[in-house]
């Protein structure tokens, strides 16, 4: 039977892998900006094919980030059952696996048509996986005796949910076209969402690091008690 000590250590290891997945996603964004901005005009006409070989690099980094995070969540699911966090992390695993399946399936010629029809679901899976992972982090924080981290998890979650309405509003206003006040407001809303999103991203990454340290401390206590 796996002890609480082993379960906590595996959960801490899983959080480390999730952090690596986030770091890869940052590298992905940097590559996309560095390669895409100089070819912005061609991208509007040719799509991603304008990136040439870099398109494969971007796809690889995206899949690698998702895969590493998914493996990390698998280890996170080994957290003690008393934490009441196994439910949220199981859901996060499911949504992560579904998103990765759609991403990989859309790149395979034999299944591309099938999975590309479900492309709109991929961002939804990512969002649901993110939300359920934050719920997991909040419950684990309470379990290891870190109510402040649990509160921070709740705030990051609420902040993320509050970005949804202005994001939709911005997209709707921009889609109407024209050069009026509506488009200006729409662009401003999306810029604000992007800035706030990056702030929340770094708060999320910092939260993972702090929770991992808290789990390590809790695991040391179990080790001292011989559990």
PDB file of N, CA and C in Angstrom, residues 20-67:
ATOM      1  N   UNK A  20       7.381  22.522 -15.783  1.00  0.00           N
ATOM      2  CA  UNK A  20       8.190  22.391 -17.000  1.00  0.00           C
ATOM      3  C   UNK A  20       7.309  22.580 -18.235  1.00  0.00           C
ATOM      4  N   UNK A  21       6.096  22.012 -18.188  1.00  0.00           N
ATOM      5  CA  UNK A  21       5.160  22.191 -19.293  1.00  0.00           C
ATOM      6  C   UNK A  21       4.828  23.658 -19.518  1.00  0.00           C
ATOM      7  N   UNK A  22       4.662  24.410 -18.434  1.00  0.00           N
ATOM      8  CA  UNK A  22       4.398  25.846 -18.551  1.00  0.00           C
ATOM      9  C   UNK A  22       5.596  26.575 -19.155  1.00  0.00           C
ATOM     10  N   UNK A  23       6.796  26.182 -18.736  1.00  0.00           N
ATOM     11  CA  UNK A  23       8.003  26.814 -19.272  1.00  0.00           C
ATOM     12  C   UNK A  23       8.117  26.578 -20.773  1.00  0.00           C
ATOM     13  N   UNK A  24       7.783  25.365 -21.218  1.00  0.00           N
ATOM     14  CA  UNK A  24       7.822  25.059 -22.656  1.00  0.00           C
ATOM     15  C   UNK A  24       6.804  25.920 -23.401  1.00  0.00           C
ATOM     16  N   UNK A  25       5.647  26.156 -22.777  1.00  0.00           N
ATOM     17  CA  UNK A  25       4.629  26.986 -23.433  1.00  0.00           C
ATOM     18  C   UNK A  25       5.105  28.429 -23.589  1.00  0.00           C
ATOM     19  N   UNK A  26       5.921  28.905 -22.634  1.00  0.00           N
ATOM     20  CA  UNK A  26       6.486  30.255 -22.749  1.00  0.00           C
ATOM     21  C   UNK A  26       7.471  30.303 -23.919  1.00  0.00           C
ATOM     22  N   UNK A  27       8.309  29.267 -24.027  1.00  0.00           N
ATOM     23  CA  UNK A  27       9.236  29.178 -25.158  1.00  0.00           C
ATOM     24  C   UNK A  27       8.454  29.148 -26.469  1.00  0.00           C
ATOM     25  N   UNK A  28       7.348  28.406 -26.480  1.00  0.00           N
ATOM     26  CA  UNK A  28       6.501  28.330 -27.667  1.00  0.00           C
ATOM     27  C   UNK A  28       6.002  29.709 -28.072  1.00  0.00           C
ATOM     28  N   UNK A  29       5.532  30.481 -27.105  1.00  0.00           N
ATOM     29  CA  UNK A  29       5.015  31.813 -27.409  1.00  0.00           C
ATOM     30  C   UNK A  29       6.114  32.712 -27.960  1.00  0.00           C
ATOM     31  N   UNK A  30       7.309  32.629 -27.369  1.00  0.00           N
ATOM     32  CA  UNK A  30       8.427  33.448 -27.838  1.00  0.00           C
ATOM     33  C   UNK A  30       8.773  33.104 -29.284  1.00  0.00           C
ATOM     34  N   UNK A  31       8.799  31.802 -29.579  1.00  0.00           N
ATOM     35  CA  UNK A  31       9.095  31.366 -30.951  1.00  0.00           C
ATOM     36  C   UNK A  31       8.018  31.862 -31.912  1.00  0.00           C
ATOM     37  N   UNK A  32       6.757  31.756 -31.507  1.00  0.00           N
ATOM     38  CA  UNK A  32       5.658  32.201 -32.371  1.00  0.00           C
ATOM     39  C   UNK A  32       5.762  33.687 -32.672  1.00  0.00           C
ATOM     40  N   UNK A  33       6.082  34.479 -31.650  1.00  0.00           N
ATOM     41  CA  UNK A  33       6.202  35.923 -31.857  1.00  0.00           C
ATOM     42  C   UNK A  33       7.411  36.262 -32.722  1.00  0.00           C
ATOM     43  N   UNK A  34       8.538  35.603 -32.431  1.00  0.00           N
ATOM     44  CA  UNK A  34       9.767  35.895 -33.170  1.00  0.00           C
ATOM     45  C   UNK A  34       9.639  35.527 -34.646  1.00  0.00           C
ATOM     46  N   UNK A  35       8.962  34.419 -34.914  1.00  0.00           N
ATOM     47  CA  UNK A  35       8.830  33.945 -36.295  1.00  0.00           C
ATOM     48  C   UNK A  35       7.621  34.564 -36.990  1.00  0.00           C
ATOM     49  N   UNK A  36       6.531  34.739 -36.241  1.00  0.00           N
ATOM     50  CA  UNK A  36       5.284  35.180 -36.854  1.00  0.00           C
ATOM     51  C   UNK A  36       5.182  36.663 -37.139  1.00  0.00           C
ATOM     52  N   UNK A  37       5.695  37.502 -36.247  1.00  0.00           N
ATOM     53  CA  UNK A  37       5.552  38.949 -36.433  1.00  0.00           C
ATOM     54  C   UNK A  37       6.171  39.445 -37.745  1.00  0.00           C
ATOM     55  N   UNK A  38       7.384  38.998 -38.116  1.00  0.00           N
ATOM     56  CA  UNK A  38       7.943  39.473 -39.399  1.00  0.00           C
ATOM     57  C   UNK A  38       7.157  38.991 -40.613  1.00  0.00           C
ATOM     58  N   UNK A  39       6.346  37.967 -40.437  1.00  0.00           N
ATOM     59  CA  UNK A  39       5.585  37.408 -41.557  1.00  0.00           C
ATOM     60  C   UNK A  39       4.086  37.621 -41.371  1.00  0.00           C
ATOM     61  N   UNK A  40       3.729  38.669 -40.648  1.00  0.00           N
ATOM     62  CA  UNK A  40       2.317  38.904 -40.329  1.00  0.00           C
ATOM     63  C   UNK A  40       1.459  39.040 -41.583  1.00  0.00           C
ATOM     64  N   UNK A  41       1.963  39.756 -42.585  1.00  0.00           N
ATOM     65  CA  UNK A  41       1.186  39.953 -43.810  1.00  0.00           C
ATOM     66  C   UNK A  41       0.973  38.632 -44.550  1.00  0.00           C
ATOM     67  N   UNK A  42       2.008  37.814 -44.622  1.00  0.00           N
ATOM     68  CA  UNK A  42       1.883  36.525 -45.311  1.00  0.00           C
ATOM     69  C   UNK A  42       0.956  35.575 -44.542  1.00  0.00           C
ATOM     70  N   UNK A  43       0.980  35.671 -43.218  1.00  0.00           N
ATOM     71  CA  UNK A  43       0.125  34.801 -42.403  1.00  0.00           C
ATOM     72  C   UNK A  43      -1.343  35.065 -42.684  1.00  0.00           C
ATOM     73  N   UNK A  44      -1.699  36.320 -42.933  1.00  0.00           N
ATOM     74  CA  UNK A  44      -3.095  36.655 -43.211  1.00  0.00           C
ATOM     75  C   UNK A  44      -3.564  36.001 -44.514  1.00  0.00           C
ATOM     76  N   UNK A  45      -2.654  35.832 -45.443  1.00  0.00           N
ATOM     77  CA  UNK A  45      -3.010  35.286 -46.753  1.00  0.00           C
ATOM     78  C   UNK A  45      -2.812  33.777 -46.821  1.00  0.00           C
ATOM     79  N   UNK A  46      -1.652  33.306 -46.355  1.00  0.00           N
ATOM     80  CA  UNK A  46      -1.284  31.899 -46.520  1.00  0.00           C
ATOM     81  C   UNK A  46      -1.587  31.037 -45.300  1.00  0.00           C
ATOM     82  N   UNK A  47      -1.873  31.677 -44.173  1.00  0.00           N
ATOM     83  CA  UNK A  47      -2.079  30.910 -42.952  1.00  0.00           C
ATOM     84  C   UNK A  47      -0.754  30.423 -42.376  1.00  0.00           C
ATOM     85  N   UNK A  48      -0.794  29.349 -41.594  1.00  0.00           N
ATOM     86  CA  UNK A  48       0.398  28.839 -40.925  1.00  0.00           C
ATOM     87  C   UNK A  48       1.453  28.321 -41.887  1.00  0.00           C
ATOM     88  N   UNK A  49       1.052  28.022 -43.126  1.00  0.00           N
ATOM     89  CA  UNK A  49       2.022  27.545 -44.108  1.00  0.00           C
ATOM     90  C   UNK A  49       3.082  28.594 -44.410  1.00  0.00           C
ATOM     91  N   UNK A  50       2.780  29.850 -44.109  1.00  0.00           N
ATOM     92  CA  UNK A  50       3.748  30.919 -44.345  1.00  0.00           C
ATOM     93  C   UNK A  50       4.963  30.792 -43.429  1.00  0.00           C
ATOM     94  N   UNK A  51       4.830  30.046 -42.338  1.00  0.00           N
ATOM     95  CA  UNK A  51       5.934  29.884 -41.394  1.00  0.00           C
ATOM     96  C   UNK A  51       6.965  28.869 -41.878  1.00  0.00           C
ATOM     97  N   UNK A  52       6.624  28.093 -42.880  1.00  0.00           N
ATOM     98  CA  UNK A  52       7.558  27.111 -43.397  1.00  0.00           C
ATOM     99  C   UNK A  52       7.891  26.039 -42.371  1.00  0.00           C
ATOM    100  N   UNK A  53       9.177  25.649 -42.259  1.00  0.00           N
ATOM    101  CA  UNK A  53       9.589  24.603 -41.298  1.00  0.00           C
ATOM    102  C   UNK A  53       9.288  24.969 -39.850  1.00  0.00           C
ATOM    103  N   UNK A  54       9.210  26.264 -39.566  1.00  0.00           N
ATOM    104  CA  UNK A  54       8.927  26.686 -38.194  1.00  0.00           C
ATOM    105  C   UNK A  54       7.549  26.222 -37.728  1.00  0.00           C
ATOM    106  N   UNK A  55       6.677  25.969 -38.658  1.00  0.00           N
ATOM    107  CA  UNK A  55       5.346  25.476 -38.298  1.00  0.00           C
ATOM    108  C   UNK A  55       5.448  24.132 -37.584  1.00  0.00           C
ATOM    109  N   UNK A  56       6.381  23.281 -38.033  1.00  0.00           N
ATOM    110  CA  UNK A  56       6.581  21.983 -37.390  1.00  0.00           C
ATOM    111  C   UNK A  56       7.189  22.155 -36.003  1.00  0.00           C
ATOM    112  N   UNK A  57       8.087  23.122 -35.872  1.00  0.00           N
ATOM    113  CA  UNK A  57       8.699  23.389 -34.557  1.00  0.00           C
ATOM    114  C   UNK A  57       7.629  23.851 -33.573  1.00  0.00           C
ATOM    115  N   UNK A  58       6.762  24.733 -34.034  1.00  0.00           N
ATOM    116  CA  UNK A  58       5.697  25.253 -33.167  1.00  0.00           C
ATOM    117  C   UNK A  58       4.735  24.147 -32.758  1.00  0.00           C
ATOM    118  N   UNK A  59       4.364  23.304 -33.711  1.00  0.00           N
ATOM    119  CA  UNK A  59       3.475  22.181 -33.395  1.00  0.00           C
ATOM    120  C   UNK A  59       4.126  21.228 -32.392  1.00  0.00           C
ATOM    121  N   UNK A  60       5.423  20.967 -32.590  1.00  0.00           N
ATOM    122  CA  UNK A  60       6.141  20.069 -31.686  1.00  0.00           C
ATOM    123  C   UNK A  60       6.181  20.631 -30.272  1.00  0.00           C
ATOM    124  N   UNK A  61       6.499  21.915 -30.154  1.00  0.00           N
ATOM    125  CA  UNK A  61       6.564  22.532 -28.826  1.00  0.00           C
ATOM    126  C   UNK A  61       5.194  22.521 -28.156  1.00  0.00           C
ATOM    127  N   UNK A  62       4.146  22.757 -28.929  1.00  0.00           N
ATOM    128  CA  UNK A  62       2.801  22.738 -28.363  1.00  0.00           C
ATOM    129  C   UNK A  62       2.429  21.364 -27.851  1.00  0.00           C
ATOM    130  N   UNK A  63       2.720  20.335 -28.640  1.00  0.00           N
ATOM    131  CA  UNK A  63       2.416  18.966 -28.214  1.00  0.00           C
ATOM    132  C   UNK A  63       3.287  18.550 -27.028  1.00  0.00           C
ATOM    133  N   UNK A  64       4.564  18.953 -27.040  1.00  0.00           N
ATOM    134  CA  UNK A  64       5.467  18.608 -25.940  1.00  0.00           C
ATOM    135  C   UNK A  64       4.998  19.244 -24.635  1.00  0.00           C
ATOM    136  N   UNK A  65       4.593  20.506 -24.690  1.00  0.00           N
ATOM    137  CA  UNK A  65       4.099  21.187 -23.498  1.00  0.00           C
ATOM    138  C   UNK A  65       2.879  20.481 -22.928  1.00  0.00           C
ATOM    139  N   UNK A  66       1.940  20.120 -23.814  1.00  0.00           N
ATOM    140  CA  UNK A  66       0.718  19.447 -23.371  1.00  0.00           C
ATOM    141  C   UNK A  66       1.026  18.072 -22.803  1.00  0.00           C
ATOM    142  N   UNK A  67       1.944  17.336 -23.448  1.00  0.00           N
ATOM    143  CA  UNK A  67       2.267  15.977 -23.006  1.00  0.00           C
ATOM    144  C   UNK A  67       2.962  15.984 -21.646  1.00  0.00           C
TER     145      UNK A  67
END
